[in-house]
PDB file of C-alpha atoms and ligand atoms in Angstrom:
ATOM      1  CA  MET V   1      73.389  76.260  88.850  1.00 68.00           C
ATOM      2  CA  SER V   2      72.817  79.682  90.482  1.00 81.00           C
ATOM      3  CA  PRO V   3      73.677  79.875  94.188  1.00 90.00           C
ATOM      4  CA  VAL V   4      70.340  79.512  96.026  1.00 90.00           C
ATOM      5  CA  SER V   5      71.582  81.425  99.071  1.00 92.00           C
ATOM      6  CA  HIS V   6      71.761  84.772  97.272  1.00 95.00           C
ATOM      7  CA  THR V   7      70.125  84.447  93.855  1.00 96.00           C
ATOM      8  CA  PHE V   8      66.416  85.259  93.964  1.00 97.00           C
ATOM      9  CA  THR V   9      63.605  86.146  91.603  1.00 97.00           C
ATOM     10  CA  HIS V  10      61.302  87.722  94.223  1.00 98.00           C
ATOM     11  CA  ALA V  11      61.186  89.805  97.377  1.00 98.00           C
ATOM     12  CA  ILE V  12      58.364  90.898  99.679  1.00 98.00           C
ATOM     13  CA  THR V  13      58.541  94.127 101.669  1.00 98.00           C
ATOM     14  CA  ARG V  14      55.998  96.040 103.742  1.00 98.00           C
ATOM     15  CA  CYS V  15      55.676  99.826 104.084  1.00 98.00           C
ATOM     16  CA  PRO V  16      56.226 101.222 107.562  1.00 98.00           C
ATOM     17  CA  GLY V  17      52.990 102.697 108.932  1.00 98.00           C
ATOM     18  CA  ASN V  18      52.213 105.576 111.287  1.00 98.00           C
ATOM     19  CA  SER V  19      52.529 103.177 114.212  1.00 98.00           C
ATOM     20  CA  VAL V  20      56.208 102.515 113.397  1.00 98.00           C
ATOM     21  CA  THR V  21      57.029 105.247 115.930  1.00 97.00           C
ATOM     22  CA  ASP V  22      55.935 102.723 118.596  1.00 97.00           C
ATOM     23  CA  GLY V  23      58.252  99.986 117.288  1.00 97.00           C
ATOM     24  CA  LEU V  24      60.324  97.931 119.692  1.00 97.00           C
ATOM     25  CA  ARG V  25      63.814  99.187 120.516  1.00 97.00           C
ATOM     26  CA  ASP V  26      66.498  98.226 122.988  1.00 94.00           C
ATOM     27  CA  THR V  27      67.581 101.802 123.661  1.00 94.00           C
ATOM     28  CA  ASP V  28      65.340 104.770 122.978  1.00 94.00           C
ATOM     29  CA  ILE V  29      67.280 107.273 120.865  1.00 93.00           C
ATOM     30  CA  GLY V  30      64.086 108.871 119.544  1.00 94.00           C
ATOM     31  CA  ALA V  31      61.215 107.759 117.351  1.00 95.00           C
ATOM     32  CA  PRO V  32      61.817 107.168 113.643  1.00 98.00           C
ATOM     33  CA  ASP V  33      60.664 109.910 111.306  1.00 98.00           C
ATOM     34  CA  LEU V  34      58.014 108.337 109.062  1.00 98.00           C
ATOM     35  CA  ALA V  35      58.672 110.489 105.985  1.00 98.00           C
ATOM     36  CA  THR V  36      62.403 109.699 106.058  1.00 98.00           C
ATOM     37  CA  PHE V  37      61.684 106.031 106.731  1.00 98.00           C
ATOM     38  CA  LEU V  38      59.334 105.875 103.715  1.00 98.00           C
ATOM     39  CA  ASP V  39      61.953 107.565 101.574  1.00 98.00           C
ATOM     40  CA  HIS V  40      64.622 105.050 102.619  1.00 98.00           C
ATOM     41  CA  HIS V  41      62.133 102.222 102.074  1.00 98.00           C
ATOM     42  CA  ALA V  42      61.396 103.354  98.519  1.00 98.00           C
ATOM     43  CA  THR V  43      65.148 103.503  97.770  1.00 98.00           C
ATOM     44  CA  TYR V  44      65.517 100.016  99.211  1.00 98.00           C
ATOM     45  CA  VAL V  45      62.722  98.595  97.047  1.00 98.00           C
ATOM     46  CA  ALA V  46      64.235 100.273  93.970  1.00 98.00           C
ATOM     47  CA  ALA V  47      67.638  98.734  94.746  1.00 98.00           C
ATOM     48  CA  LEU V  48      66.103  95.250  94.975  1.00 98.00           C
ATOM     49  CA  ARG V  49      64.206  95.827  91.712  1.00 98.00           C
ATOM     50  CA  ALA V  50      67.378  97.062  90.005  1.00 97.00           C
ATOM     51  CA  THR V  51      68.737  93.508  90.238  1.00 96.00           C
ATOM     52  CA  GLY V  52      65.854  92.277  88.093  1.00 96.00           C
ATOM     53  CA  ALA V  53      63.692  90.862  90.895  1.00 98.00           C
ATOM     54  CA  THR V  54      59.922  91.164  91.246  1.00 98.00           C
ATOM     55  CA  VAL V  55      59.347  93.060  94.498  1.00 98.00           C
ATOM     56  CA  SER V  56      55.966  93.251  96.263  1.00 98.00           C
ATOM     57  CA  VAL V  57      55.322  96.169  98.583  1.00 98.00           C
ATOM     58  CA  LEU V  58      52.577  95.255 101.056  1.00 98.00           C
ATOM     59  CA  ASP V  59      50.416  97.884 102.737  1.00 98.00           C
ATOM     60  CA  ALA V  60      51.357  99.057 106.222  1.00 98.00           C
ATOM     61  CA  LEU V  61      49.849  97.021 109.063  1.00 98.00           C
ATOM     62  CA  GLU V  62      49.024  99.614 111.698  1.00 98.00           C
ATOM     63  CA  PRO V  63      48.206  97.172 114.547  1.00 98.00           C
ATOM     64  CA  TYR V  64      51.784  95.909 114.318  1.00 98.00           C
ATOM     65  CA  PRO V  65      54.335  98.740 114.721  1.00 98.00           C
ATOM     66  CA  ASP V  66      57.253  96.489 113.679  1.00 98.00           C
ATOM     67  CA  ALA V  67      55.505  94.876 110.684  1.00 98.00           C
ATOM     68  CA  CYS V  68      57.846  96.453 108.114  1.00 98.00           C
ATOM     69  CA  PHE V  69      60.554  94.100 109.426  1.00 98.00           C
ATOM     70  CA  VAL V  70      59.054  91.252 107.393  1.00 98.00           C
ATOM     71  CA  GLU V  71      62.167  89.071 107.520  1.00 98.00           C
ATOM     72  CA  ASP V  72      61.226  87.948 111.017  1.00 98.00           C
ATOM     73  CA  THR V  73      57.908  86.434 109.883  1.00 98.00           C
ATOM     74  CA  ALA V  74      59.086  83.646 107.562  1.00 98.00           C
ATOM     75  CA  LEU V  75      61.989  81.629 106.213  1.00 98.00           C
ATOM     76  CA  CYS V  76      61.950  81.144 102.453  1.00 98.00           C
ATOM     77  CA  LEU V  77      63.885  78.179 101.068  1.00 97.00           C
ATOM     78  CA  PRO V  78      64.092  76.643  97.590  1.00 96.00           C
ATOM     79  CA  GLN V  79      61.757  73.814  98.688  1.00 96.00           C
ATOM     80  CA  GLY V  80      59.094  75.911 100.416  1.00 97.00           C
ATOM     81  CA  ALA V  81      58.387  78.638 102.938  1.00 98.00           C
ATOM     82  CA  ILE V  82      58.093  78.342 106.718  1.00 98.00           C
ATOM     83  CA  ILE V  83      56.006  80.748 108.801  1.00 98.00           C
ATOM     84  CA  MET V  84      57.924  81.738 111.952  1.00 98.00           C
ATOM     85  CA  ARG V  85      56.695  82.241 115.538  1.00 98.00           C
ATOM     86  CA  PRO V  86      58.185  85.589 116.648  1.00 98.00           C
ATOM     87  CA  GLY V  87      59.373  85.656 120.260  1.00 98.00           C
ATOM     88  CA  ALA V  88      58.315  89.274 120.779  1.00 98.00           C
ATOM     89  CA  PRO V  89      54.674  89.083 121.978  1.00 97.00           C
ATOM     90  CA  THR V  90      53.712  92.234 120.051  1.00 97.00           C
ATOM     91  CA  ARG V  91      54.999  90.636 116.832  1.00 98.00           C
ATOM     92  CA  LEU V  92      53.455  87.152 117.054  1.00 97.00           C
ATOM     93  CA  GLY V  93      50.454  88.062 114.880  1.00 97.00           C
ATOM     94  CA  GLU V  94      52.627  89.444 112.070  1.00 97.00           C
ATOM     95  CA  ALA V  95      53.652  85.956 110.973  1.00 97.00           C
ATOM     96  CA  LEU V  96      50.100  84.842 110.177  1.00 96.00           C
ATOM     97  CA  GLU V  97      49.533  88.095 108.281  1.00 98.00           C
ATOM     98  CA  MET V  98      52.381  87.036 105.959  1.00 98.00           C
ATOM     99  CA  LYS V  99      51.019  83.518 105.329  1.00 98.00           C
ATOM    100  CA  PRO V 100      48.484  84.343 102.570  1.00 98.00           C
ATOM    101  CA  HIS V 101      51.144  86.208 100.601  1.00 98.00           C
ATOM    102  CA  LEU V 102      53.461  83.202 100.655  1.00 98.00           C
ATOM    103  CA  ASP V 103      50.579  80.762 100.040  1.00 98.00           C
ATOM    104  CA  ALA V 104      49.924  82.685  96.803  1.00 97.00           C
ATOM    105  CA  LEU V 105      53.475  82.109  95.575  1.00 96.00           C
ATOM    106  CA  TYR V 106      54.586  78.789  97.077  1.00 97.00           C
ATOM    107  CA  SER V 107      52.973  75.352  96.739  1.00 96.00           C
ATOM    108  CA  ASN V 108      54.527  74.319 100.051  1.00 96.00           C
ATOM    109  CA  VAL V 109      54.117  76.518 103.144  1.00 98.00           C
ATOM    110  CA  GLU V 110      54.756  75.040 106.608  1.00 98.00           C
ATOM    111  CA  THR V 111      54.342  76.720 110.000  1.00 98.00           C
ATOM    112  CA  ILE V 112      56.364  76.711 113.224  1.00 98.00           C
ATOM    113  CA  THR V 113      53.863  75.632 115.878  1.00 98.00           C
ATOM    114  CA  SER V 114      55.954  75.408 119.052  1.00 97.00           C
ATOM    115  CA  GLY V 115      58.556  77.559 120.746  1.00 98.00           C
ATOM    116  CA  TYR V 116      59.713  80.826 119.227  1.00 98.00           C
ATOM    117  CA  ILE V 117      61.872  81.731 116.274  1.00 98.00           C
ATOM    118  CA  GLU V 118      62.402  84.913 114.261  1.00 98.00           C
ATOM    119  CA  GLY V 119      63.879  85.080 110.753  1.00 98.00           C
ATOM    120  CA  GLY V 120      66.526  87.576 111.842  1.00 98.00           C
ATOM    121  CA  ASP V 121      68.225  84.760 113.746  1.00 98.00           C
ATOM    122  CA  ILE V 122      68.582  82.598 110.615  1.00 98.00           C
ATOM    123  CA  LEU V 123      71.462  82.817 108.145  1.00 98.00           C
ATOM    124  CA  VAL V 124      71.115  80.548 105.105  1.00 98.00           C
ATOM    125  CA  THR V 125      74.384  79.802 103.353  1.00 98.00           C
ATOM    126  CA  GLU V 126      75.011  77.555 100.387  1.00 96.00           C
ATOM    127  CA  ARG V 127      75.974  74.644 102.642  1.00 96.00           C
ATOM    128  CA  GLU V 128      73.850  74.980 105.806  1.00 98.00           C
ATOM    129  CA  ILE V 129      71.309  76.924 107.814  1.00 98.00           C
ATOM    130  CA  LEU V 130      72.714  78.656 110.909  1.00 98.00           C
ATOM    131  CA  VAL V 131      70.234  79.570 113.643  1.00 98.00           C
ATOM    132  CA  GLY V 132      71.194  81.745 116.606  1.00 98.00           C
ATOM    133  CA  LEU V 133      69.547  81.197 119.958  1.00 98.00           C
ATOM    134  CA  SER V 134      68.560  84.620 121.276  1.00 98.00           C
ATOM    135  CA  ALA V 135      66.008  86.445 123.399  1.00 97.00           C
ATOM    136  CA  ARG V 136      63.599  85.909 120.433  1.00 98.00           C
ATOM    137  CA  THR V 137      64.539  82.367 119.318  1.00 98.00           C
ATOM    138  CA  ASP V 138      64.475  79.366 121.652  1.00 98.00           C
ATOM    139  CA  ALA V 139      65.528  75.722 121.472  1.00 98.00           C
ATOM    140  CA  THR V 140      61.949  74.478 120.980  1.00 98.00           C
ATOM    141  CA  GLY V 141      61.473  76.729 117.967  1.00 98.00           C
ATOM    142  CA  VAL V 142      64.805  75.624 116.530  1.00 98.00           C
ATOM    143  CA  ALA V 143      63.867  71.938 117.027  1.00 98.00           C
ATOM    144  CA  ASN V 144      60.602  72.539 115.171  1.00 98.00           C
ATOM    145  CA  LEU V 145      62.469  74.252 112.333  1.00 98.00           C
ATOM    146  CA  THR V 146      65.038  71.437 112.234  1.00 98.00           C
ATOM    147  CA  ASP V 147      62.269  68.853 111.688  1.00 98.00           C
ATOM    148  CA  ILE V 148      60.903  70.791 108.715  1.00 98.00           C
ATOM    149  CA  THR V 149      64.218  71.663 107.058  1.00 98.00           C
ATOM    150  CA  ALA V 150      65.617  68.127 107.519  1.00 98.00           C
ATOM    151  CA  LYS V 151      62.719  66.809 105.384  1.00 97.00           C
ATOM    152  CA  TRP V 152      63.908  69.200 102.671  1.00 97.00           C
ATOM    153  CA  GLY V 153      67.493  67.961 102.890  1.00 97.00           C
ATOM    154  CA  HIS V 154      69.038  70.883 104.792  1.00 97.00           C
ATOM    155  CA  LYS V 155      71.721  70.689 107.435  1.00 98.00           C
ATOM    156  CA  LEU V 156      70.887  73.054 110.322  1.00 98.00           C
ATOM    157  CA  ARG V 157      73.439  74.200 112.899  1.00 98.00           C
ATOM    158  CA  THR V 158      72.443  75.904 116.141  1.00 98.00           C
ATOM    159  CA  VAL V 159      74.712  78.766 117.193  1.00 98.00           C
ATOM    160  CA  GLN V 160      74.462  81.559 119.745  1.00 96.00           C
ATOM    161  CA  THR V 161      73.449  85.140 119.074  1.00 95.00           C
ATOM    162  CA  PRO V 162      75.823  87.237 121.249  1.00 94.00           C
ATOM    163  CA  PRO V 163      74.255  88.491 124.507  1.00 93.00           C
ATOM    164  CA  GLY V 164      72.744  91.941 124.076  1.00 92.00           C
ATOM    165  CA  VAL V 165      72.538  91.544 120.271  1.00 94.00           C
ATOM    166  CA  LEU V 166      68.957  91.415 118.939  1.00 95.00           C
ATOM    167  CA  HIS V 167      69.374  88.820 116.194  1.00 97.00           C
ATOM    168  CA  PHE V 168      72.148  86.589 114.838  1.00 98.00           C
ATOM    169  CA  LYS V 169      72.070  88.533 111.564  1.00 98.00           C
ATOM    170  CA  THR V 170      72.335  91.850 113.392  1.00 98.00           C
ATOM    171  CA  ASP V 171      76.037  90.939 113.454  1.00 98.00           C
ATOM    172  CA  CYS V 172      76.582  89.116 110.143  1.00 98.00           C
ATOM    173  CA  SER V 173      75.542  88.715 106.502  1.00 98.00           C
ATOM    174  CA  LEU V 174      76.206  86.394 103.614  1.00 98.00           C
ATOM    175  CA  LEU V 175      78.344  87.975 100.868  1.00 98.00           C
ATOM    176  CA  ASP V 176      78.678  84.943  98.598  1.00 97.00           C
ATOM    177  CA  ALA V 177      78.608  81.148  98.829  1.00 95.00           C
ATOM    178  CA  ASP V 178      81.773  81.047 100.958  1.00 94.00           C
ATOM    179  CA  THR V 179      82.083  84.524 102.438  1.00 98.00           C
ATOM    180  CA  ILE V 180      80.487  86.133 105.475  1.00 98.00           C
ATOM    181  CA  LEU V 181      80.583  89.763 106.616  1.00 98.00           C
ATOM    182  CA  SER V 182      80.748  89.663 110.422  1.00 98.00           C
ATOM    183  CA  THR V 183      81.558  91.724 113.458  1.00 98.00           C
ATOM    184  CA  GLU V 184      84.786  90.605 115.097  1.00 97.00           C
ATOM    185  CA  LEU V 185      82.744  89.827 118.209  1.00 95.00           C
ATOM    186  CA  LEU V 186      80.532  87.264 116.493  1.00 97.00           C
ATOM    187  CA  ASP V 187      83.353  85.760 114.431  1.00 97.00           C
ATOM    188  CA  ALA V 188      85.385  85.242 117.625  1.00 96.00           C
ATOM    189  CA  SER V 189      82.781  82.668 118.707  1.00 95.00           C
ATOM    190  CA  GLY V 190      84.123  80.355 115.963  1.00 97.00           C
ATOM    191  CA  CYS V 191      80.715  79.947 114.352  1.00 98.00           C
ATOM    192  CA  PHE V 192      82.131  80.761 110.891  1.00 98.00           C
ATOM    193  CA  ASP V 193      85.081  78.389 110.943  1.00 97.00           C
ATOM    194  CA  GLY V 194      85.487  77.055 107.391  1.00 97.00           C
ATOM    195  CA  TYR V 195      84.123  80.240 105.751  1.00 98.00           C
ATOM    196  CA  ASN V 196      86.018  83.270 104.469  1.00 98.00           C
ATOM    197  CA  VAL V 197      85.143  86.077 106.854  1.00 98.00           C
ATOM    198  CA  ILE V 198      85.422  89.820 106.233  1.00 98.00           C
ATOM    199  CA  HIS V 199      85.171  91.888 109.412  1.00 98.00           C
ATOM    200  CA  THR V 200      83.304  95.129 109.732  1.00 98.00           C
ATOM    201  CA  SER V 201      85.823  97.924 110.340  1.00 98.00           C
ATOM    202  CA  PRO V 202      86.333  98.989 113.977  1.00 98.00           C
ATOM    203  CA  GLY V 203      83.545 101.343 115.037  1.00 98.00           C
ATOM    204  CA  GLU V 204      81.368 100.247 112.077  1.00 98.00           C
ATOM    205  CA  GLU V 205      79.861  97.112 113.623  1.00 97.00           C
ATOM    206  CA  ALA V 206      76.375  98.478 112.927  1.00 96.00           C
ATOM    207  CA  CYS V 207      76.781  97.744 109.209  1.00 98.00           C
ATOM    208  CA  ALA V 208      77.203  93.987 109.669  1.00 98.00           C
ATOM    209  CA  ASN V 209      73.597  93.532 108.606  1.00 98.00           C
ATOM    210  CA  ALA V 210      73.804  93.819 104.826  1.00 98.00           C
ATOM    211  CA  ILE V 211      72.233  91.724 102.048  1.00 98.00           C
ATOM    212  CA  ARG V 212      73.715  89.959  99.079  1.00 98.00           C
ATOM    213  CA  PHE V 213      70.815  90.091  96.619  1.00 98.00           C
ATOM    214  CA  ASN V 214      71.631  88.809  93.139  1.00 97.00           C
ATOM    215  CA  GLY V 215      74.562  90.872  91.834  1.00 95.00           C
ATOM    216  CA  SER V 216      74.538  93.550  94.538  1.00 97.00           C
ATOM    217  CA  VAL V 217      75.467  93.887  98.178  1.00 98.00           C
ATOM    218  CA  LEU V 218      73.061  96.347  99.788  1.00 98.00           C
ATOM    219  CA  MET V 219      74.554  97.947 102.885  1.00 98.00           C
ATOM    220  CA  PRO V 220      73.538 100.852 105.113  1.00 98.00           C
ATOM    221  CA  ALA V 221      75.013 104.252 104.216  1.00 98.00           C
ATOM    222  CA  GLY V 222      77.485 105.850 106.617  1.00 98.00           C
ATOM    223  CA  PHE V 223      80.087 103.116 107.012  1.00 98.00           C
ATOM    224  CA  PRO V 224      82.825 104.198 104.580  1.00 98.00           C
ATOM    225  CA  ARG V 225      85.700 101.998 105.762  1.00 98.00           C
ATOM    226  CA  THR V 226      83.708  98.769 105.530  1.00 98.00           C
ATOM    227  CA  ALA V 227      82.212  99.875 102.201  1.00 98.00           C
ATOM    228  CA  GLU V 228      85.721 100.432 100.852  1.00 98.00           C
ATOM    229  CA  LYS V 229      86.817  97.015 102.107  1.00 98.00           C
ATOM    230  CA  LEU V 230      83.907  95.317 100.331  1.00 98.00           C
ATOM    231  CA  ASP V 231      84.486  97.355  97.178  1.00 98.00           C
ATOM    232  CA  LYS V 232      88.155  96.331  97.151  1.00 98.00           C
ATOM    233  CA  ALA V 233      87.098  92.704  97.635  1.00 98.00           C
ATOM    234  CA  GLY V 234      85.171  93.018  94.367  1.00 98.00           C
ATOM    235  CA  TYR V 235      81.573  93.339  95.560  1.00 98.00           C
ATOM    236  CA  ASP V 236      79.132  95.675  93.819  1.00 98.00           C
ATOM    237  CA  ILE V 237      77.989  97.827  96.739  1.00 98.00           C
ATOM    238  CA  THR V 238      74.747  99.812  96.956  1.00 98.00           C
ATOM    239  CA  GLN V 239      74.557 102.067 100.019  1.00 98.00           C
ATOM    240  CA  ILE V 240      71.095 102.885 101.336  1.00 98.00           C
ATOM    241  CA  GLY V 241      69.975 105.186 104.155  1.00 98.00           C
ATOM    242  CA  ASN V 242      68.862 103.153 107.151  1.00 98.00           C
ATOM    243  CA  SER V 243      68.886 105.689 109.991  1.00 98.00           C
ATOM    244  CA  GLU V 244      65.187 105.331 110.861  1.00 98.00           C
ATOM    245  CA  ALA V 245      65.046 101.510 110.865  1.00 98.00           C
ATOM    246  CA  ALA V 246      68.250 101.542 112.941  1.00 97.00           C
ATOM    247  CA  LYS V 247      66.420 103.498 115.682  1.00 98.00           C
ATOM    248  CA  LEU V 248      64.321 100.327 116.044  1.00 98.00           C
ATOM    249  CA  ASP V 249      67.339  97.983 115.840  1.00 97.00           C
ATOM    250  CA  GLY V 250      66.440  97.096 112.247  1.00 97.00           C
ATOM    251  CA  GLY V 251      68.981  96.501 109.485  1.00 96.00           C
ATOM    252  CA  LEU V 252      68.586  96.037 105.744  1.00 98.00           C
ATOM    253  CA  SER V 253      67.926  92.294 105.799  1.00 98.00           C
ATOM    254  CA  CYS V 254      64.991  92.793 108.186  1.00 98.00           C
ATOM    255  CA  LEU V 255      63.079  94.783 105.578  1.00 98.00           C
ATOM    256  CA  SER V 256      62.498  91.963 103.068  1.00 98.00           C
ATOM    257  CA  LEU V 257      61.868  88.304 102.423  1.00 98.00           C
ATOM    258  CA  ARG V 258      64.011  87.209  99.484  1.00 98.00           C
ATOM    259  CA  PHE V 259      63.198  84.043  97.560  1.00 98.00           C
ATOM    260  CA  THR V 260      62.491  82.105  94.400  1.00 96.00           C
ATOM    261  CA  PRO V 261      58.987  80.591  94.640  1.00 94.00           C
ATOM    262  CA  CYS V 262      58.466  76.892  94.079  1.00 92.00           C
TER     263      CYS V 262
HETATM  264  C1  LIG D 301      62.199  94.331 116.781  1.00 80.37           C
HETATM  265  O1  LIG D 301      62.737  94.627 117.863  1.00 80.37           O
HETATM  266  O2  LIG D 301      61.653  93.254 116.587  1.00 80.37           O
HETATM  267  C2  LIG D 301      62.197  95.361 115.668  1.00 80.37           C
HETATM  268  N1  LIG D 301      62.151  96.658 116.241  1.00 80.37           N
HETATM  269  C3  LIG D 301      63.428  95.192 114.797  1.00 80.37           C
HETATM  270  C4  LIG D 301      63.454  93.912 114.056  1.00 80.37           C
HETATM  271  C5  LIG D 301      64.671  93.755 113.228  1.00 80.37           C
HETATM  272  N2  LIG D 301      64.609  92.563 112.472  1.00 80.37           N
HETATM  273  C6  LIG D 301      65.667  91.839 112.127  1.00 80.37           C
HETATM  274  O3  LIG D 301      66.781  92.095 112.596  1.00 80.37           O
HETATM  275  N3  LIG D 301      65.480  90.777 111.366  1.00 80.37           N
END
């Protein structure tokens, strides 16, 4: 059977709109350039499609500057999809905007109704779902998610997103059923005990957010030592420009929902 944690037939993305220049950011290092962002986004969609997946590109949602970061709006599992409740007040409405698109593809769509939780804090591996408590994801949201995923037979483990880090997956990614790419900082917490862990190279922590999508590992361009490490470990690497999303603390996983509808 194909590994459900990184083998997918579909992905949903959303184009950044003009309002993306107002997107949330921890530190202001300048607004993203829309033309460059759109160019990177098109390359990203092409890379997902190159693996054989069907990829939807939704129209920009101008009232929501961060709406291109669709990962935060839902969790897609083999048994159904779950609409999140983003902890950033300006992003709360994005989740309901995603619901009709998932309703069209899934027979089973549930919704988080209490607390807060964003998809960027959730790492699904072959054996469990890890959820990082963060400034965007609280214990009530995690409890609500636990109730839903337990019905579907999943084991969920609550972990901690490091202080000052936006999301759990800002600092880690799944590379295969047993292997995680992680910053040394996050790995030092012990949350990946029992997994093989590959560390981002020193000074390249910003590339910890990558995606294993079917046969490829998509990672941001500009991190040569980590790319070489992953190449030597046998992964098929695709490097994609991510400079504009990074100005808004966004990595490659944030830009898509990846799933096989049921
Ligand atoms: C935010 O602060 O919500 C956006 N500017 C970035 C969201 C990145 N999403 C993700 O890591 N899953």
